Coordinates of C-alpha atoms in Angstrom, one line a residue:
Chain B
M1229 CA 0.0 0.0 0.0
M1230 CA 1.4 3.3 -1.0
E1231 CA -0.3 5.4 1.6
N1232 CA 1.2 3.3 4.4
S1233 CA 4.3 5.3 4.5
V1234 CA 2.4 8.5 4.8
D1235 CA 0.2 7.1 7.5
D1236 CA 3.3 5.8 9.3
Y1237 CA 4.8 9.2 9.2
R1238 CA 1.7 10.8 10.7
I1239 CA 1.5 8.2 13.4
Q1240 CA 4.9 9.0 14.7
S1241 CA 3.5 11.8 16.9
F1242 CA 1.8 9.2 19.1
D1243 CA 3.3 7.2 21.9
L1244 CA 4.4 3.6 21.0
D1245 CA 1.3 1.8 22.4
T1246 CA -1.0 4.2 20.4
Q1247 CA 1.1 3.7 17.3
M1248 CA 0.6 0.0 17.6
L1249 CA -3.1 0.4 18.1
L1250 CA -3.4 2.7 15.1
K1251 CA -1.4 0.4 12.9
T1252 CA -3.6 -2.5 13.9
A1253 CA -6.7 -0.4 13.3
L1254 CA -5.5 0.2 9.7
K1255 CA -4.9 -3.5 9.1
D1256 CA -7.4 -5.3 11.1
P1257 CA -10.0 -2.8 12.4
S1258 CA -12.3 -5.4 14.0
S1259 CA -9.7 -6.5 16.4
V1260 CA -9.4 -3.1 18.2
N1261 CA -11.7 -0.8 20.0
L1262 CA -12.6 1.5 17.2
E1263 CA -14.4 3.9 19.5
K1264 CA -11.1 4.4 21.4
V1265 CA -9.3 4.8 18.1
S1266 CA -11.6 7.5 16.9
N1267 CA -11.3 9.3 20.2
L1268 CA -7.5 9.1 20.1
I1269 CA -7.4 10.6 16.6
M1270 CA -9.8 13.3 17.6
D1271 CA -7.8 14.2 20.7
Q1272 CA -4.6 14.3 18.8
S1273 CA -6.1 16.4 16.1
L1274 CA -7.2 19.0 18.7
K1275 CA -3.7 19.2 20.0
D1276 CA -1.5 18.9 16.9
Q1277 CA -2.2 21.2 14.0
V1278 CA 0.0 19.3 11.6
F1279 CA -1.8 16.1 12.4
S1280 CA -5.2 17.7 12.1
K1281 CA -4.4 18.7 8.5
E1282 CA -3.8 15.1 7.4
A1283 CA -5.8 13.0 9.9
G1284 CA -8.6 12.6 7.4
R1285 CA -6.4 10.3 5.4
I1286 CA -5.9 7.9 8.3
C1287 CA -9.6 8.0 9.1
Y1288 CA -10.4 7.3 5.4
T1289 CA -8.1 4.3 5.5
I1290 CA -9.7 2.9 8.7
V1291 CA -13.2 3.4 7.3
Q1292 CA -12.3 1.6 4.1
A1293 CA -10.7 -1.2 6.0
E1294 CA -13.6 -1.7 8.3
A1295 CA -16.1 -1.6 5.5
K1296 CA -14.1 -4.2 3.6
Q1297 CA -13.6 -6.4 6.6
N1298 CA -17.2 -6.7 7.9
N1299 CA -19.2 -4.1 6.2
G1300 CA -19.1 -2.2 9.5
N1301 CA -19.0 1.5 10.2
V1302 CA -18.4 1.7 13.9
F1303 CA -15.3 3.9 13.5
R1304 CA -17.1 6.4 11.3
R1305 CA -20.1 6.5 13.5
N1306 CA -18.0 7.2 16.6
L1307 CA -15.8 9.7 14.8
L1308 CA -18.8 11.7 13.5
N1309 CA -20.6 11.7 16.8
R1310 CA -17.5 12.8 18.6
L1311 CA -17.0 15.6 16.0
Q1312 CA -20.6 16.6 16.6
Q1313 CA -20.0 16.7 20.4
E1314 CA -17.0 19.0 19.9
F1315 CA -19.1 21.0 17.4
K1316 CA -21.6 21.8 20.1
D1317 CA -18.9 23.1 22.4
R1318 CA -17.1 25.0 19.7
E1319 CA -17.7 28.4 21.2
E1320 CA -16.3 27.4 24.6
T1321 CA -13.4 25.7 22.9
R1322 CA -12.6 28.9 21.0
E1323 CA -12.7 30.9 24.2
R1324 CA -10.5 28.5 26.0
S1325 CA -7.9 27.9 23.3
L1326 CA -7.7 29.5 19.8
Q1327 CA -5.3 26.8 18.8
E1328 CA -7.6 24.0 19.7
W1329 CA -10.5 25.7 17.9
V1330 CA -8.4 26.1 14.8
C1331 CA -7.4 22.5 15.0
Y1332 CA -11.0 21.5 15.3
V1333 CA -12.0 23.4 12.1
T1334 CA -9.0 22.0 10.3
F1335 CA -9.9 18.5 11.3
I1336 CA -13.6 18.6 10.5
C1337 CA -12.8 20.1 7.1
N1338 CA -10.3 17.4 6.5
I1339 CA -12.8 14.7 7.3
F1340 CA -15.3 16.4 5.0
D1341 CA -12.7 16.3 2.3
Y1342 CA -11.6 12.7 2.8
L1343 CA -14.7 10.8 3.9
K1344 CA -17.3 10.4 1.2
V1345 CA -20.6 8.5 0.9
N1346 CA -20.7 6.9 -2.5
N1347 CA -18.2 9.5 -3.7
M1348 CA -20.4 12.4 -2.5
P1349 CA -19.8 14.7 0.4
M1350 CA -21.5 13.7 3.7
V1351 CA -24.6 15.9 3.8
A1352 CA -24.6 15.9 7.6
L1353 CA -21.3 17.8 7.6
V1354 CA -22.1 20.5 5.1
D1355 CA -23.9 22.9 7.5
P1356 CA -21.5 22.3 10.4
V1357 CA -18.5 23.0 8.2
F1358 CA -20.2 26.2 6.9
D1359 CA -21.0 27.2 10.5
C1360 CA -17.3 26.8 11.4
L1361 CA -16.1 28.8 8.4
M1362 CA -18.8 31.5 9.0
R1363 CA -17.5 31.8 12.6
L1364 CA -14.0 32.3 11.3
A1365 CA -15.3 35.1 9.1
Q1366 CA -16.8 37.1 11.9
P1367 CA -15.1 40.4 12.7
D1368 CA -13.5 39.2 15.9
A1369 CA -12.0 36.2 14.3
L1370 CA -10.7 38.1 11.4
M1371 CA -8.5 40.0 13.9
N1372 CA -6.6 36.8 14.6
E1373 CA -4.2 35.8 11.8
E1374 CA -4.3 32.3 13.0
E1375 CA -8.0 32.0 12.3
V1376 CA -7.8 33.9 9.0
D1377 CA -5.0 31.5 7.9
C1378 CA -7.1 28.5 8.9
L1379 CA -10.2 29.9 7.1
V1380 CA -8.3 30.5 3.9
L1381 CA -6.6 27.1 4.0
Q1382 CA -9.9 25.3 4.4
L1383 CA -11.5 27.3 1.5
N1384 CA -8.5 26.5 -0.6
R1385 CA -9.0 22.8 0.0
I1386 CA -12.7 22.3 0.1
G1387 CA -14.2 25.6 -1.1
E1388 CA -15.2 24.3 -4.5
Q1389 CA -16.9 21.2 -3.1
L1390 CA -18.7 23.2 -0.5
E1391 CA -20.0 25.6 -3.1
K1392 CA -21.3 22.7 -5.2
V1393 CA -23.4 21.4 -2.3
N1394 CA -24.6 24.8 -1.1
S1395 CA -23.7 27.9 -3.2
Q1396 CA -26.0 30.1 -1.3
R1397 CA -24.2 29.7 2.0
M1398 CA -20.9 30.1 0.1
D1399 CA -22.2 33.5 -1.1
E1400 CA -23.1 34.5 2.4
L1401 CA -19.7 33.5 3.6
F1402 CA -18.0 35.6 0.9
F1403 CA -20.2 38.6 1.7
L1404 CA -18.6 38.5 5.1
L1405 CA -15.1 38.1 3.6
R1406 CA -15.5 41.1 1.3
D1407 CA -16.9 43.2 4.1
G1408 CA -14.0 42.1 6.3
F1409 CA -11.5 42.9 3.6
L1410 CA -13.0 46.2 2.7
L1411 CA -14.4 47.7 5.8
Q1412 CA -12.9 46.2 8.9
E1413 CA -10.4 48.3 10.7
G1414 CA -7.4 46.9 12.4
L1415 CA -6.8 44.0 10.1
T1416 CA -3.1 43.1 9.7
S1417 CA -1.8 43.4 6.2
M1418 CA -1.2 39.7 6.3
A1419 CA -4.8 39.0 7.0
R1420 CA -5.8 41.4 4.2
L1421 CA -3.5 39.6 1.8
L1422 CA -4.9 36.2 2.7
L1423 CA -8.5 37.5 2.3
L1424 CA -7.7 39.2 -1.0
E1425 CA -6.1 36.0 -2.3
I1426 CA -9.1 33.8 -1.4
L1427 CA -11.5 36.4 -3.0
E1428 CA -9.5 36.2 -6.2
F1429 CA -9.3 32.4 -5.9
R1430 CA -13.0 31.9 -5.8
A1431 CA -13.6 34.6 -8.4
G1432 CA -11.3 32.7 -10.7
G1433 CA -13.5 29.6 -10.4
W1434 CA -11.4 28.2 -7.5
L1435 CA -8.2 28.6 -9.4
L1436 CA -5.5 31.2 -9.1
S1437 CA -4.4 32.7 -12.4
S1438 CA -0.7 32.4 -13.1
T1439 CA -0.2 36.1 -12.7
A1440 CA -2.1 36.1 -9.4
H1441 CA -0.1 33.2 -8.3
K1442 CA 3.1 35.0 -9.2
Y1443 CA 1.9 38.0 -7.2
Y1444 CA 1.1 36.1 -4.1
Y1445 CA 3.8 33.5 -4.1
S1446 CA 7.0 34.7 -5.8
E1447 CA 9.8 36.4 -4.1
I1448 CA 9.5 40.2 -4.0
A1449 CA 10.2 41.5 -7.5
D1450 CA 12.7 44.2 -8.2
Chain L
M181 CA -11.2 -11.3 20.6
S182 CA -10.6 -8.6 23.1
D183 CA -12.5 -8.0 26.2
W184 CA -14.2 -4.9 25.2
T185 CA -15.7 -6.4 22.1
R186 CA -17.1 -9.2 24.1
S187 CA -18.7 -7.1 26.8
R188 CA -20.0 -4.8 24.1
R189 CA -21.6 -7.6 22.3
R190 CA -23.1 -8.9 25.5
D191 CA -24.6 -5.4 26.0
A192 CA -26.0 -5.5 22.6
H193 CA -27.7 -8.8 23.2
S194 CA -29.3 -7.9 26.4
S195 CA -30.7 -4.5 25.3
E196 CA -31.8 -6.1 22.1
R197 CA -34.2 -8.4 24.0
D198 CA -36.0 -5.4 25.4
N199 CA -37.0 -4.2 22.0
D200 CA -37.5 -7.4 20.1
S201 CA -40.7 -9.2 20.5
G202 CA -39.4 -12.2 18.6
P203 CA -37.9 -15.2 20.2
S204 CA -34.8 -14.6 22.2
R205 CA -33.0 -17.2 20.0
W206 CA -33.4 -14.8 17.2
S207 CA -32.2 -11.7 19.0
H208 CA -29.3 -13.7 20.4
C209 CA -27.9 -13.9 16.9
R210 CA -28.0 -10.2 16.1
K211 CA -24.6 -8.9 15.5
R212 CA -25.1 -5.4 14.0
G213 CA -27.5 -2.6 14.3
V214 CA -30.4 -2.0 12.0
D215 CA -28.3 0.0 9.6
G216 CA -25.6 -2.7 9.4
S217 CA -23.1 -1.1 11.7
L218 CA -21.8 -3.2 14.6
R219 CA -23.9 -2.4 17.6
A220 CA -22.2 0.4 19.4
N221 CA -24.5 3.3 20.0
R222 CA -27.0 1.6 22.3
E223 CA -29.0 4.6 23.1
A224 CA -29.6 5.7 19.5
D225 CA -30.6 2.2 18.4
G226 CA -33.0 1.7 21.2
H227 CA -34.7 5.0 20.6
H228 CA -34.9 4.3 16.9
K229 CA -36.5 0.9 17.3
T230 CA -39.2 2.0 19.7
N231 CA -40.1 4.6 17.2
C232 CA -40.4 2.2 14.4
S233 CA -42.4 -0.5 16.2
H234 CA -44.9 2.0 17.4
T235 CA -45.7 3.1 13.9
D236 CA -45.5 -0.4 12.7
N237 CA -48.3 -1.5 15.0
R238 CA -50.5 1.4 13.9
H239 CA -50.0 0.5 10.3
A240 CA -50.6 -3.2 10.8
S241 CA -54.2 -2.4 11.7
F242 CA -54.9 -0.8 8.4
T243 CA -56.2 -3.1 5.7
T244 CA -55.5 -0.8 2.8
P245 CA -52.4 -1.5 0.6
E246 CA -49.3 0.4 1.5
N247 CA -48.9 3.9 0.5
A248 CA -46.7 5.6 3.0
G249 CA -46.3 8.9 1.1
P250 CA -43.2 11.0 1.1
V251 CA -42.8 11.1 4.9
S252 CA -40.4 8.8 6.5
R253 CA -41.8 6.8 9.3
C254 CA -38.7 7.1 11.4
A255 CA -37.9 10.7 12.4
R256 CA -34.5 11.8 11.2
R257 CA -32.1 11.2 14.0
A258 CA -30.0 14.0 15.3
D259 CA -26.6 12.4 15.6
W260 CA -24.2 12.8 12.6
G261 CA -23.3 9.1 12.6
S262 CA -26.9 8.0 12.0
Q263 CA -27.5 10.8 9.5
V264 CA -24.7 9.7 7.4
E265 CA -25.8 6.1 7.6
E266 CA -29.3 7.0 6.5
D267 CA -27.9 9.1 3.7
E268 CA -25.7 6.2 2.6
M269 CA -28.7 3.8 2.6
R270 CA -30.8 6.3 0.6
R271 CA -28.0 6.5 -2.0
D272 CA -27.6 2.8 -2.1
V273 CA -31.2 2.3 -2.7
H274 CA -31.1 4.7 -5.6
R275 CA -28.1 3.0 -7.0
D276 CA -29.8 -0.4 -6.7
M277 CA -32.8 1.1 -8.5
Q278 CA -30.7 2.2 -11.4
R279 CA -29.1 -1.3 -11.6
Y280 CA -32.4 -3.0 -11.4
R281 CA -33.8 -0.8 -14.2
R282 CA -30.8 -1.7 -16.3
R283 CA -31.4 -5.4 -15.6
I284 CA -35.0 -5.2 -16.6
L285 CA -34.0 -3.4 -19.8
G286 CA -31.5 -6.0 -20.6
A287 CA -34.0 -8.8 -20.0
E288 CA -36.6 -6.9 -22.1
V289 CA -34.3 -6.8 -25.1
T290 CA -33.7 -10.6 -24.8
Q291 CA -37.3 -11.1 -24.4
R292 CA -38.1 -9.2 -27.6
E293 CA -35.6 -11.3 -29.5
R294 CA -37.1 -14.5 -28.2
K295 CA -40.5 -13.3 -28.9
T296 CA -39.9 -13.2 -32.6
S297 CA -38.4 -16.6 -32.7
S298 CA -40.7 -18.5 -30.3
G299 CA -43.9 -16.4 -30.9
S300 CA -44.7 -16.2 -27.2
S301 CA -47.1 -13.4 -26.5
G302 CA -46.7 -10.4 -24.2
S303 CA -43.5 -9.1 -22.6
C304 CA -43.8 -9.7 -18.9
D305 CA -40.6 -7.9 -18.3
S306 CA -41.8 -4.6 -19.6
R307 CA -44.8 -5.0 -17.3
E308 CA -42.3 -5.6 -14.6
G309 CA -40.7 -2.2 -15.4
E310 CA -44.0 -0.4 -15.1
N311 CA -44.9 -2.1 -11.9
M312 CA -41.6 -1.3 -10.2
E313 CA -41.8 0.2 -6.8
T314 CA -40.1 3.6 -6.9
D315 CA -41.4 5.2 -3.7
E316 CA -38.3 6.1 -1.7
S317 CA -40.0 5.8 1.7
V318 CA -41.3 2.3 0.8
L319 CA -37.9 1.2 -0.5
L320 CA -36.1 2.5 2.5
R321 CA -38.5 0.7 4.8
R322 CA -38.1 -2.5 2.9
Q323 CA -34.4 -2.1 2.8
K324 CA -34.3 -1.7 6.6
Q325 CA -36.3 -4.9 7.0
I326 CA -34.0 -6.7 4.6
N327 CA -30.9 -5.4 6.4
Y328 CA -32.4 -6.5 9.7
G329 CA -32.7 -10.1 8.4
K330 CA -29.3 -10.0 6.8
N331 CA -27.8 -8.7 10.0
T332 CA -27.9 -12.1 11.6
L333 CA -25.3 -14.8 12.2
A334 CA -27.8 -17.2 10.5
Y335 CA -27.6 -15.2 7.3
D336 CA -23.8 -15.1 7.4
R337 CA -23.7 -18.8 7.9
Y338 CA -26.2 -19.3 5.1
I339 CA -24.4 -17.3 2.4
K340 CA -21.2 -19.0 3.4
E341 CA -22.5 -22.5 3.5
V342 CA -24.7 -22.3 0.4
P343 CA -23.0 -20.6 -2.5
K344 CA -25.3 -18.7 -4.8
H345 CA -25.3 -21.1 -7.6
M346 CA -26.3 -23.9 -5.2
R347 CA -29.4 -22.2 -3.9
Q348 CA -32.7 -23.7 -4.9
A349 CA -35.9 -21.7 -5.0
G350 CA -38.4 -23.0 -2.5
V351 CA -35.7 -24.8 -0.6
H352 CA -33.4 -22.0 0.3
P353 CA -34.4 -18.6 1.6
K354 CA -34.5 -16.0 -1.0
T355 CA -34.4 -12.3 -0.2
P356 CA -37.7 -10.7 -1.3
N357 CA -37.4 -8.3 -4.2
K358 CA -37.9 -4.8 -2.9
F359 CA -38.5 -3.3 -6.3
R360 CA -41.7 -5.3 -7.0
K361 CA -45.1 -3.8 -6.2
Y362 CA -46.5 -5.6 -3.3
S363 CA -49.1 -4.7 -0.7
R364 CA -47.8 -4.0 2.7
R365 CA -49.2 -7.2 4.0
S366 CA -47.8 -9.3 1.2
W367 CA -44.4 -7.8 1.7
D368 CA -44.3 -8.2 5.4
Q369 CA -45.4 -11.8 5.0
Q370 CA -42.6 -12.4 2.5
I371 CA -40.1 -11.0 5.0
K372 CA -41.5 -13.1 7.7
L373 CA -41.3 -16.3 5.7
W374 CA -37.7 -15.4 4.6
K375 CA -36.6 -14.9 8.2
V376 CA -38.2 -18.1 9.3
K377 CA -36.3 -19.9 6.6
L378 CA -33.1 -18.2 7.6
H379 CA -33.5 -19.6 11.1
A380 CA -32.4 -23.0 9.8
W381 CA -28.9 -21.6 9.7
D382 CA -28.9 -20.3 13.3
P383 CA -25.7 -21.2 15.1
P384 CA -26.1 -24.5 16.8
T385 CA -24.1 -23.6 19.9
E386 CA -26.6 -21.8 22.1
G387 CA -24.8 -22.3 25.4
S388 CA -21.3 -21.3 24.3
P389 CA -21.0 -17.7 23.4
D390 CA -17.4 -18.1 22.4
K391 CA -18.4 -20.2 19.5
V392 CA -20.9 -17.7 18.4
L393 CA -18.3 -14.9 18.6
D394 CA -15.9 -17.0 16.6
N395 CA -18.4 -17.0 13.7
I396 CA -18.2 -13.2 13.6
D397 CA -14.5 -13.4 13.0
E398 CA -15.0 -15.7 10.1
L399 CA -17.0 -13.1 8.2
G400 CA -15.5 -12.7 4.8
L401 CA -16.1 -10.6 1.8
D402 CA -19.3 -12.5 1.0
D403 CA -21.1 -10.1 3.3
V404 CA -20.0 -7.1 1.4
M405 CA -21.3 -8.7 -1.8
D406 CA -24.7 -9.6 -0.6
I407 CA -26.3 -6.8 -2.3
E408 CA -26.5 -9.0 -5.4
L409 CA -29.1 -11.2 -3.6
D410 CA -31.6 -8.4 -3.9
F411 CA -32.0 -8.9 -7.5
P412 CA -34.1 -11.5 -9.3
T413 CA -32.1 -13.8 -11.5
L414 CA -33.6 -12.3 -14.6
S415 CA -30.5 -12.4 -16.7
D416 CA -28.0 -14.6 -15.0
P417 CA -27.0 -17.0 -17.7
Q418 CA -24.8 -19.2 -15.6
D419 CA -27.6 -19.6 -13.0
A420 CA -30.3 -20.3 -15.4
P421 CA -29.9 -24.0 -16.3
A422 CA -29.5 -25.2 -12.7
S423 CA -32.3 -23.2 -11.2
V424 CA -34.9 -23.4 -13.9
T425 CA -36.2 -26.8 -13.0
T426 CA -36.4 -26.4 -9.3
R427 CA -38.0 -23.0 -9.8
S428 CA -40.9 -24.4 -11.8
L429 CA -41.4 -27.2 -9.3
S430 CA -41.6 -25.1 -6.3
L431 CA -43.9 -22.4 -7.4
E432 CA -46.7 -23.3 -5.1
G433 CA -46.5 -21.8 -1.6
E434 CA -43.8 -19.4 -2.7
E435 CA -45.7 -16.3 -3.6
C436 CA -42.6 -14.3 -4.1
L437 CA -41.4 -16.6 -6.8
G438 CA -44.6 -17.3 -8.6
T439 CA -44.3 -14.3 -10.9
P440 CA -44.9 -14.2 -14.6
V441 CA -41.3 -13.3 -15.3
K442 CA -39.9 -16.4 -13.9
V443 CA -42.5 -18.6 -15.6
Q444 CA -41.9 -16.9 -18.9
K445 CA -38.2 -17.4 -18.5
T446 CA -38.6 -21.0 -17.7
D447 CA -40.6 -21.6 -20.8
T448 CA -38.2 -19.9 -23.1
T449 CA -35.0 -21.4 -21.6
V450 CA -36.4 -24.8 -21.7
E451 CA -37.6 -24.5 -25.3
P452 CA -34.2 -25.0 -27.0
D453 CA -33.8 -28.4 -25.3
M454 CA -37.1 -29.6 -26.7
A455 CA -36.5 -28.3 -30.2

């Protein structure tokens, strides 16, 4: 399996016992406590931003393995319900720790990106994901570069898919982003740059033109 | 098998008994939730089932044929896990419907060819197409019943012990065809008969739970493939010769098999031999 090496790499951040558990979950899911595994992945995602960006891949592999092994979906069910639980507490999480909140949004978006039902996005996650992104687009969140960075990253990854399933909510989100970019005082230039880029990105049909790319990503021109 | 799985399963068995009015032997064999997931979320399952059985009872007192309308009987559950599972089932049912339509079309074409050669009258398959059940709520309800029956150790043992080509109509249980138009009563009766037949494959070791659990581990890919069983063998060339004779012999008492399609097929397939 090609993805094994990637998964192995991601798993390094766990202690040895957990690594063993995850490796077994990937190979022989029915032999481990999948509820525990889903909680471990969730907990780690909330702590580790790098992990939260790629945890969807491991989850995808376990879901596939479990479905293949006994047509089961214990892991997915527990993972989604845990995600839902954290979703309910998101405002408290944000108040307690910005980093954890950003990790949560990164994780749920990554799950949205990786886990599909018959190759279609999971409908149950569409509104929650939008809710998270709308939250990140509120004036108080736009003041934190961390949150703007997260918002823009998520839109880069799943913006197009989200727009396909609910273009109206995407429009609403972008009203907020335009307002933020244009009217909000006190935004750092970095935040404005990120917002401008994502506005251009969507306007270009979720693609950045080569000149725009050059503008945002090349070294400062002479 | 680790301890947690075992205790979890034991939980599943005990709470199952509260909800199931059937014999405990039956519930003892249950291994996964209604939706096919291994029993984990006890609360949600319990809630779900009470809902269903309530409406079930109410409906059973009606004598009119089923027409549930667009409203689902089971209220949409709030947890994401269940929502995604329902979503998945809905999409699976729609996918099955497309497949089934293609099958009917395929059979219809063959039928037409045969018609010109044998001169038999009327295409039963096209009638089949018109009479197809397309109401999503009915299909979802039926699929749930089917999943419930398939979600047993007996079913797993059955599909393992009797390979598809060895199955004989009237002898072996055959999953009712959810795409045919049937009255609510007729359908429920078919499901009941099917489940009764499946009981023949109940695990023999009642007293030893370890044996039963071992069976769970033996589950192979068969289980994943069992969607195939939902379709009638309309155009299954390799199945036809073996099953044709038994099928025609066992028509009586098997209302789900006594359909014009199968009879028609029997006639036409047998014909070449006689010519």
